[in-house]
């Protein structure tokens, strides 16, 4: 069935780390990605929170991050993981 297919996809999908200082933007994106439970979305509102999220999910997450949250530590972790999208202002 369709629901079984989606359930299988969810089990194999990467968590999404959503890193933005704009709370309204995070809420909108979380709602869009989490609709019907297809993606597990974790959020960070600043660089320190983003670093902590990345530490726990370095090898198994897609990171969507606002460009002004990038610092040396985060950039290093993102390059190691290779699965990221940087959003400009």
mmCIF file of C-alpha atoms in Angstrom:
data_model
loop_
_atom_site.group_PDB
_atom_site.id
_atom_site.type_symbol
_atom_site.label_atom_id
_atom_site.label_comp_id
_atom_site.label_asym_id
_atom_site.label_seq_id
_atom_site.Cartn_x
_atom_site.Cartn_y
_atom_site.Cartn_z
ATOM 1 C CA UNK A 1 0.000 0.000 0.000
ATOM 2 C CA UNK A 2 0.988 3.651 -0.296
ATOM 3 C CA UNK A 3 1.292 4.079 3.467
ATOM 4 C CA UNK A 4 3.643 1.060 3.647
ATOM 5 C CA UNK A 5 5.778 2.605 0.919
ATOM 6 C CA UNK A 6 6.032 5.926 2.773
ATOM 7 C CA UNK A 7 6.721 4.135 6.025
ATOM 8 C CA UNK A 8 9.622 2.342 4.366
ATOM 9 C CA UNK A 9 10.976 5.588 2.966
ATOM 10 C CA UNK A 10 10.818 7.218 6.394
ATOM 11 C CA UNK A 11 12.864 4.429 7.936
ATOM 12 C CA UNK A 12 15.591 4.981 5.346
ATOM 13 C CA UNK A 13 15.491 8.760 5.063
ATOM 14 C CA UNK A 14 18.125 10.971 6.627
ATOM 15 C CA UNK A 15 17.198 13.286 9.464
ATOM 16 C CA UNK A 16 17.194 16.920 8.397
ATOM 17 C CA UNK A 17 19.073 19.457 10.504
ATOM 18 C CA UNK A 18 17.429 22.824 9.930
ATOM 19 C CA UNK A 19 19.687 25.673 11.088
ATOM 20 C CA UNK A 20 18.339 29.205 10.855
ATOM 21 C CA UNK A 21 18.076 32.141 13.238
ATOM 22 C CA UNK A 22 14.658 32.972 11.770
ATOM 23 C CA UNK A 23 12.119 31.093 13.892
ATOM 24 C CA UNK A 24 9.248 31.716 11.449
ATOM 25 C CA UNK A 25 11.295 30.290 8.587
ATOM 26 C CA UNK A 26 12.239 27.196 10.640
ATOM 27 C CA UNK A 27 8.600 26.680 11.547
ATOM 28 C CA UNK A 28 7.480 26.899 7.915
ATOM 29 C CA UNK A 29 10.175 24.546 6.619
ATOM 30 C CA UNK A 30 9.665 22.093 9.509
ATOM 31 C CA UNK A 31 5.958 21.990 8.762
ATOM 32 C CA UNK A 32 6.550 21.422 5.042
ATOM 33 C CA UNK A 33 9.153 18.698 5.542
ATOM 34 C CA UNK A 34 7.440 17.030 8.469
ATOM 35 C CA UNK A 35 4.022 16.928 6.824
ATOM 36 C CA UNK A 36 2.633 13.400 7.002
ATOM 37 C CA UNK A 37 5.667 12.364 9.040
ATOM 38 C CA UNK A 38 7.946 11.805 6.041
ATOM 39 C CA UNK A 39 11.005 13.528 7.509
ATOM 40 C CA UNK A 40 12.457 13.862 10.975
ATOM 41 C CA UNK A 41 13.450 17.532 11.341
ATOM 42 C CA UNK A 42 15.795 18.818 14.068
ATOM 43 C CA UNK A 43 16.252 22.560 14.555
ATOM 44 C CA UNK A 44 18.983 24.962 15.592
ATOM 45 C CA UNK A 45 18.524 28.709 16.030
ATOM 46 C CA UNK A 46 22.182 29.705 16.314
ATOM 47 C CA UNK A 47 25.715 28.491 15.559
ATOM 48 C CA UNK A 48 26.212 26.837 18.957
ATOM 49 C CA UNK A 49 23.011 24.805 18.597
ATOM 50 C CA UNK A 50 23.932 23.893 15.010
ATOM 51 C CA UNK A 51 27.353 22.649 16.141
ATOM 52 C CA UNK A 52 25.744 20.446 18.803
ATOM 53 C CA UNK A 53 23.273 18.974 16.304
ATOM 54 C CA UNK A 54 26.055 18.258 13.832
ATOM 55 C CA UNK A 55 28.120 16.495 16.488
ATOM 56 C CA UNK A 56 25.335 13.990 17.002
ATOM 57 C CA UNK A 57 24.516 13.458 13.320
ATOM 58 C CA UNK A 58 27.755 13.934 11.399
ATOM 59 C CA UNK A 59 27.411 10.883 9.195
ATOM 60 C CA UNK A 60 23.687 10.523 8.792
ATOM 61 C CA UNK A 61 21.904 13.821 8.210
ATOM 62 C CA UNK A 62 21.115 16.399 5.577
ATOM 63 C CA UNK A 63 21.845 19.894 6.896
ATOM 64 C CA UNK A 64 20.014 22.980 5.647
ATOM 65 C CA UNK A 65 21.800 25.992 7.112
ATOM 66 C CA UNK A 66 21.543 29.756 6.851
ATOM 67 C CA UNK A 67 24.819 31.227 5.549
ATOM 68 C CA UNK A 68 25.313 33.622 8.463
ATOM 69 C CA UNK A 69 25.430 30.681 10.904
ATOM 70 C CA UNK A 70 28.482 29.201 9.213
ATOM 71 C CA UNK A 71 31.686 29.309 11.210
ATOM 72 C CA UNK A 72 34.944 27.376 10.947
ATOM 73 C CA UNK A 73 33.756 24.445 13.080
ATOM 74 C CA UNK A 74 30.437 24.051 11.247
ATOM 75 C CA UNK A 75 32.056 24.396 7.827
ATOM 76 C CA UNK A 76 34.563 21.661 8.712
ATOM 77 C CA UNK A 77 31.776 19.313 9.840
ATOM 78 C CA UNK A 78 29.651 20.033 6.772
ATOM 79 C CA UNK A 79 32.522 19.360 4.394
ATOM 80 C CA UNK A 80 33.207 16.063 6.147
ATOM 81 C CA UNK A 81 29.545 15.009 5.858
ATOM 82 C CA UNK A 82 29.041 16.323 2.313
ATOM 83 C CA UNK A 83 25.239 16.445 2.607
ATOM 84 C CA UNK A 84 24.261 20.077 3.088
ATOM 85 C CA UNK A 85 22.466 23.044 1.566
ATOM 86 C CA UNK A 86 23.534 26.598 2.432
ATOM 87 C CA UNK A 87 20.835 29.259 2.220
ATOM 88 C CA UNK A 88 21.782 32.848 1.470
ATOM 89 C CA UNK A 89 20.028 35.836 3.009
#
